[in-house]
Amino acid sequence: MLHPNQFTVNDVWIGFRLNDAAIATERDGDFDCLALMDAASCYIVGMEMYSARATGPSKPESRRLLQQGHDRAGTLPSMLFVAEGQIPEALCQEAARLNIEVVIVPEDDLLVFIGVARDGYKERFGRTQ
């Protein structure tokens, strides 16, 4: 089982969907939120909203998300864990282009990392339909 103490800061990031239901807006439609989290510190280094109709963020959104992480962390990770079933293809391609190894991991194995962030999001913003 994976645990934060197995990693060093900024060596591995985790890409995951933060919300469990689409975020509804009247003006722009529904959105999902993809987050990048450092596996060792469980610090969120980036977040990007994208259309819930899409299978994941676009190439420019993915590039922006990774750049945001780089700007906050001061570096890029050597590896990116992506929750299985939430595979944002453009993000994986952009990470690979930056020489970041992409590893698909069952979502249940990532809950020890991402569970608190999801719970905090749900508590703050509630479940949106």
JSON list of C-alpha atoms in Angstrom, two decimals:
[
{"chain": "A", "resi": 1, "resn": "MET", "atom": "CA", "xyz": [0.00, 0.00, 0.00]},
{"chain": "A", "resi": 2, "resn": "LEU", "atom": "CA", "xyz": [1.25, 3.46, -0.87]},
{"chain": "A", "resi": 3, "resn": "HIS", "atom": "CA", "xyz": [1.93, 6.03, 1.85]},
{"chain": "A", "resi": 4, "resn": "PRO", "atom": "CA", "xyz": [3.35, 9.59, 1.85]},
{"chain": "A", "resi": 5, "resn": "ASN", "atom": "CA", "xyz": [6.39, 8.54, 3.92]},
{"chain": "A", "resi": 6, "resn": "GLN", "atom": "CA", "xyz": [7.57, 6.40, 0.97]},
{"chain": "A", "resi": 7, "resn": "PHE", "atom": "CA", "xyz": [8.33, 9.51, -1.09]},
{"chain": "A", "resi": 8, "resn": "THR", "atom": "CA", "xyz": [10.48, 12.62, -1.03]},
{"chain": "A", "resi": 9, "resn": "VAL", "atom": "CA", "xyz": [9.03, 16.05, -1.69]},
{"chain": "A", "resi": 10, "resn": "ASN", "atom": "CA", "xyz": [8.49, 16.81, -5.40]},
{"chain": "A", "resi": 11, "resn": "ASP", "atom": "CA", "xyz": [9.70, 13.40, -6.57]},
{"chain": "A", "resi": 12, "resn": "VAL", "atom": "CA", "xyz": [6.18, 12.12, -7.29]},
{"chain": "A", "resi": 13, "resn": "TRP", "atom": "CA", "xyz": [3.01, 14.08, -7.98]},
{"chain": "A", "resi": 14, "resn": "ILE", "atom": "CA", "xyz": [-0.52, 12.69, -8.13]},
{"chain": "A", "resi": 15, "resn": "GLY", "atom": "CA", "xyz": [-3.07, 13.78, -10.75]},
{"chain": "A", "resi": 16, "resn": "PHE", "atom": "CA", "xyz": [-6.68, 13.29, -9.69]},
{"chain": "A", "resi": 17, "resn": "ARG", "atom": "CA", "xyz": [-10.18, 14.68, -10.03]},
{"chain": "A", "resi": 18, "resn": "LEU", "atom": "CA", "xyz": [-10.92, 16.75, -6.93]},
{"chain": "A", "resi": 19, "resn": "ASN", "atom": "CA", "xyz": [-14.71, 16.89, -7.22]},
{"chain": "A", "resi": 20, "resn": "ASP", "atom": "CA", "xyz": [-17.05, 13.90, -7.19]},
{"chain": "A", "resi": 21, "resn": "ALA", "atom": "CA", "xyz": [-19.79, 15.60, -9.22]},
{"chain": "A", "resi": 22, "resn": "ALA", "atom": "CA", "xyz": [-19.66, 18.29, -11.88]},
{"chain": "A", "resi": 23, "resn": "ILE", "atom": "CA", "xyz": [-19.51, 21.89, -10.72]},
{"chain": "A", "resi": 24, "resn": "ALA", "atom": "CA", "xyz": [-22.56, 23.59, -12.27]},
{"chain": "A", "resi": 25, "resn": "THR", "atom": "CA", "xyz": [-22.46, 27.17, -13.50]},
{"chain": "A", "resi": 26, "resn": "GLU", "atom": "CA", "xyz": [-25.28, 29.01, -15.22]},
{"chain": "A", "resi": 27, "resn": "ARG", "atom": "CA", "xyz": [-23.09, 30.94, -17.60]},
{"chain": "A", "resi": 28, "resn": "ASP", "atom": "CA", "xyz": [-20.38, 28.49, -18.67]},
{"chain": "A", "resi": 29, "resn": "GLY", "atom": "CA", "xyz": [-21.86, 25.03, -18.11]},
{"chain": "A", "resi": 30, "resn": "ASP", "atom": "CA", "xyz": [-20.52, 22.25, -15.92]},
{"chain": "A", "resi": 31, "resn": "PHE", "atom": "CA", "xyz": [-16.89, 21.83, -14.89]},
{"chain": "A", "resi": 32, "resn": "ASP", "atom": "CA", "xyz": [-14.62, 19.28, -13.28]},
{"chain": "A", "resi": 33, "resn": "CYS", "atom": "CA", "xyz": [-11.47, 20.11, -11.33]},
{"chain": "A", "resi": 34, "resn": "LEU", "atom": "CA", "xyz": [-8.19, 18.26, -11.81]},
{"chain": "A", "resi": 35, "resn": "ALA", "atom": "CA", "xyz": [-5.61, 18.65, -9.07]},
{"chain": "A", "resi": 36, "resn": "LEU", "atom": "CA", "xyz": [-1.90, 17.90, -8.82]},
{"chain": "A", "resi": 37, "resn": "MET", "atom": "CA", "xyz": [-0.68, 16.87, -5.38]},
{"chain": "A", "resi": 38, "resn": "ASP", "atom": "CA", "xyz": [2.82, 16.19, -4.11]},
{"chain": "A", "resi": 39, "resn": "ALA", "atom": "CA", "xyz": [2.87, 12.59, -2.83]},
{"chain": "A", "resi": 40, "resn": "ALA", "atom": "CA", "xyz": [5.23, 13.21, 0.10]},
{"chain": "A", "resi": 41, "resn": "SER", "atom": "CA", "xyz": [3.71, 16.39, 1.54]},
{"chain": "A", "resi": 42, "resn": "CYS", "atom": "CA", "xyz": [0.12, 15.97, 0.22]},
{"chain": "A", "resi": 43, "resn": "TYR", "atom": "CA", "xyz": [0.35, 19.65, -0.78]},
{"chain": "A", "resi": 44, "resn": "ILE", "atom": "CA", "xyz": [-1.74, 20.59, -3.83]},
{"chain": "A", "resi": 45, "resn": "VAL", "atom": "CA", "xyz": [0.66, 22.21, -6.28]},
{"chain": "A", "resi": 46, "resn": "GLY", "atom": "CA", "xyz": [-1.95, 22.97, -8.97]},
{"chain": "A", "resi": 47, "resn": "MET", "atom": "CA", "xyz": [-5.60, 22.86, -9.96]},
{"chain": "A", "resi": 48, "resn": "GLU", "atom": "CA", "xyz": [-7.28, 23.31, -13.33]},
{"chain": "A", "resi": 49, "resn": "MET", "atom": "CA", "xyz": [-10.97, 23.53, -14.17]},
{"chain": "A", "resi": 50, "resn": "TYR", "atom": "CA", "xyz": [-12.14, 21.97, -17.44]},
{"chain": "A", "resi": 51, "resn": "SER", "atom": "CA", "xyz": [-15.45, 21.28, -19.13]},
{"chain": "A", "resi": 52, "resn": "ALA", "atom": "CA", "xyz": [-17.27, 18.30, -17.62]},
{"chain": "A", "resi": 53, "resn": "ARG", "atom": "CA", "xyz": [-18.22, 17.31, -21.17]},
{"chain": "A", "resi": 54, "resn": "ALA", "atom": "CA", "xyz": [-14.54, 16.66, -21.94]},
{"chain": "A", "resi": 55, "resn": "THR", "atom": "CA", "xyz": [-12.69, 13.48, -20.96]},
{"chain": "A", "resi": 56, "resn": "GLY", "atom": "CA", "xyz": [-10.05, 15.61, -19.25]},
{"chain": "A", "resi": 57, "resn": "PRO", "atom": "CA", "xyz": [-8.25, 18.90, -19.58]},
{"chain": "A", "resi": 58, "resn": "SER", "atom": "CA", "xyz": [-7.13, 20.01, -23.03]},
{"chain": "A", "resi": 59, "resn": "LYS", "atom": "CA", "xyz": [-3.50, 20.19, -24.06]},
{"chain": "A", "resi": 60, "resn": "PRO", "atom": "CA", "xyz": [-3.21, 23.91, -23.16]},
{"chain": "A", "resi": 61, "resn": "GLU", "atom": "CA", "xyz": [-5.02, 23.31, -19.83]},
{"chain": "A", "resi": 62, "resn": "SER", "atom": "CA", "xyz": [-2.68, 20.40, -19.08]},
{"chain": "A", "resi": 63, "resn": "ARG", "atom": "CA", "xyz": [0.36, 22.49, -19.93]},
{"chain": "A", "resi": 64, "resn": "ARG", "atom": "CA", "xyz": [-0.95, 25.28, -17.68]},
{"chain": "A", "resi": 65, "resn": "LEU", "atom": "CA", "xyz": [-1.56, 22.82, -14.81]},
{"chain": "A", "resi": 66, "resn": "LEU", "atom": "CA", "xyz": [1.95, 21.38, -14.97]},
{"chain": "A", "resi": 67, "resn": "GLN", "atom": "CA", "xyz": [3.43, 24.88, -15.27]},
{"chain": "A", "resi": 68, "resn": "GLN", "atom": "CA", "xyz": [1.43, 25.94, -12.20]},
{"chain": "A", "resi": 69, "resn": "GLY", "atom": "CA", "xyz": [2.88, 22.98, -10.31]},
{"chain": "A", "resi": 70, "resn": "HIS", "atom": "CA", "xyz": [6.37, 23.84, -11.47]},
{"chain": "A", "resi": 71, "resn": "ASP", "atom": "CA", "xyz": [5.92, 27.48, -10.43]},
{"chain": "A", "resi": 72, "resn": "ARG", "atom": "CA", "xyz": [4.72, 26.49, -6.94]},
{"chain": "A", "resi": 73, "resn": "ALA", "atom": "CA", "xyz": [7.20, 23.66, -6.34]},
{"chain": "A", "resi": 74, "resn": "GLY", "atom": "CA", "xyz": [10.17, 25.14, -8.17]},
{"chain": "A", "resi": 75, "resn": "THR", "atom": "CA", "xyz": [10.69, 21.89, -10.04]},
{"chain": "A", "resi": 76, "resn": "LEU", "atom": "CA", "xyz": [8.88, 19.10, -11.88]},
{"chain": "A", "resi": 77, "resn": "PRO", "atom": "CA", "xyz": [8.53, 15.58, -10.47]},
{"chain": "A", "resi": 78, "resn": "SER", "atom": "CA", "xyz": [10.22, 12.54, -11.95]},
{"chain": "A", "resi": 79, "resn": "MET", "atom": "CA", "xyz": [6.93, 10.62, -11.80]},
{"chain": "A", "resi": 80, "resn": "LEU", "atom": "CA", "xyz": [3.20, 11.34, -12.02]},
{"chain": "A", "resi": 81, "resn": "PHE", "atom": "CA", "xyz": [0.64, 8.94, -10.55]},
{"chain": "A", "resi": 82, "resn": "VAL", "atom": "CA", "xyz": [-2.72, 9.18, -12.28]},
{"chain": "A", "resi": 83, "resn": "ALA", "atom": "CA", "xyz": [-5.86, 7.67, -10.80]},
{"chain": "A", "resi": 84, "resn": "GLU", "atom": "CA", "xyz": [-7.11, 4.78, -12.93]},
{"chain": "A", "resi": 85, "resn": "GLY", "atom": "CA", "xyz": [-10.38, 5.62, -14.66]},
{"chain": "A", "resi": 86, "resn": "GLN", "atom": "CA", "xyz": [-9.58, 9.32, -14.45]},
{"chain": "A", "resi": 87, "resn": "ILE", "atom": "CA", "xyz": [-6.88, 9.26, -17.07]},
{"chain": "A", "resi": 88, "resn": "PRO", "atom": "CA", "xyz": [-6.62, 12.73, -18.55]},
{"chain": "A", "resi": 89, "resn": "GLU", "atom": "CA", "xyz": [-4.87, 11.80, -21.81]},
{"chain": "A", "resi": 90, "resn": "ALA", "atom": "CA", "xyz": [-3.62, 15.29, -22.62]},
{"chain": "A", "resi": 91, "resn": "LEU", "atom": "CA", "xyz": [-2.10, 15.61, -19.13]},
{"chain": "A", "resi": 92, "resn": "CYS", "atom": "CA", "xyz": [-0.31, 12.27, -19.50]},
{"chain": "A", "resi": 93, "resn": "GLN", "atom": "CA", "xyz": [1.01, 13.27, -22.93]},
{"chain": "A", "resi": 94, "resn": "GLU", "atom": "CA", "xyz": [2.20, 16.64, -21.67]},
{"chain": "A", "resi": 95, "resn": "ALA", "atom": "CA", "xyz": [3.88, 15.03, -18.65]},
{"chain": "A", "resi": 96, "resn": "ALA", "atom": "CA", "xyz": [5.64, 12.52, -20.91]},
{"chain": "A", "resi": 97, "resn": "ARG", "atom": "CA", "xyz": [6.79, 15.38, -23.15]},
{"chain": "A", "resi": 98, "resn": "LEU", "atom": "CA", "xyz": [8.42, 16.89, -20.06]},
{"chain": "A", "resi": 99, "resn": "ASN", "atom": "CA", "xyz": [10.15, 13.55, -19.29]},
{"chain": "A", "resi": 100, "resn": "ILE", "atom": "CA", "xyz": [7.86, 12.79, -16.36]},
{"chain": "A", "resi": 101, "resn": "GLU", "atom": "CA", "xyz": [7.12, 9.08, -16.07]},
{"chain": "A", "resi": 102, "resn": "VAL", "atom": "CA", "xyz": [3.34, 8.49, -15.93]},
{"chain": "A", "resi": 103, "resn": "VAL", "atom": "CA", "xyz": [2.11, 5.61, -13.76]},
{"chain": "A", "resi": 104, "resn": "ILE", "atom": "CA", "xyz": [-1.56, 4.60, -13.69]},
{"chain": "A", "resi": 105, "resn": "VAL", "atom": "CA", "xyz": [-2.58, 3.61, -10.15]},
{"chain": "A", "resi": 106, "resn": "PRO", "atom": "CA", "xyz": [-5.91, 2.26, -8.85]},
{"chain": "A", "resi": 107, "resn": "GLU", "atom": "CA", "xyz": [-7.81, 5.13, -7.26]},
{"chain": "A", "resi": 108, "resn": "ASP", "atom": "CA", "xyz": [-8.22, 3.19, -4.01]},
{"chain": "A", "resi": 109, "resn": "ASP", "atom": "CA", "xyz": [-4.42, 3.14, -3.61]},
{"chain": "A", "resi": 110, "resn": "LEU", "atom": "CA", "xyz": [-4.38, 6.93, -3.78]},
{"chain": "A", "resi": 111, "resn": "LEU", "atom": "CA", "xyz": [-7.12, 7.60, -1.23]},
{"chain": "A", "resi": 112, "resn": "VAL", "atom": "CA", "xyz": [-4.60, 7.89, 1.61]},
{"chain": "A", "resi": 113, "resn": "PHE", "atom": "CA", "xyz": [-3.21, 10.91, -0.27]},
{"chain": "A", "resi": 114, "resn": "ILE", "atom": "CA", "xyz": [-6.25, 12.48, -1.92]},
{"chain": "A", "resi": 115, "resn": "GLY", "atom": "CA", "xyz": [-9.06, 11.62, 0.53]},
{"chain": "A", "resi": 116, "resn": "VAL", "atom": "CA", "xyz": [-8.54, 14.63, 2.80]},
{"chain": "A", "resi": 117, "resn": "ALA", "atom": "CA", "xyz": [-8.41, 17.03, -0.17]},
{"chain": "A", "resi": 118, "resn": "ARG", "atom": "CA", "xyz": [-11.65, 15.62, -1.57]},
{"chain": "A", "resi": 119, "resn": "ASP", "atom": "CA", "xyz": [-13.34, 15.74, 1.84]},
{"chain": "A", "resi": 120, "resn": "GLY", "atom": "CA", "xyz": [-12.20, 19.35, 2.32]},
{"chain": "A", "resi": 121, "resn": "TYR", "atom": "CA", "xyz": [-13.51, 20.29, -1.11]},
{"chain": "A", "resi": 122, "resn": "LYS", "atom": "CA", "xyz": [-16.85, 18.62, -0.42]},
{"chain": "A", "resi": 123, "resn": "GLU", "atom": "CA", "xyz": [-17.10, 20.30, 3.00]},
{"chain": "A", "resi": 124, "resn": "ARG", "atom": "CA", "xyz": [-16.27, 23.74, 1.57]},
{"chain": "A", "resi": 125, "resn": "PHE", "atom": "CA", "xyz": [-18.27, 23.63, -1.64]},
{"chain": "A", "resi": 126, "resn": "GLY", "atom": "CA", "xyz": [-20.69, 20.77, -1.10]},
{"chain": "A", "resi": 127, "resn": "ARG", "atom": "CA", "xyz": [-21.78, 18.27, -3.65]},
{"chain": "A", "resi": 128, "resn": "THR", "atom": "CA", "xyz": [-22.98, 20.03, -6.78]},
{"chain": "A", "resi": 129, "resn": "GLN", "atom": "CA", "xyz": [-25.27, 18.52, -9.34]}
]
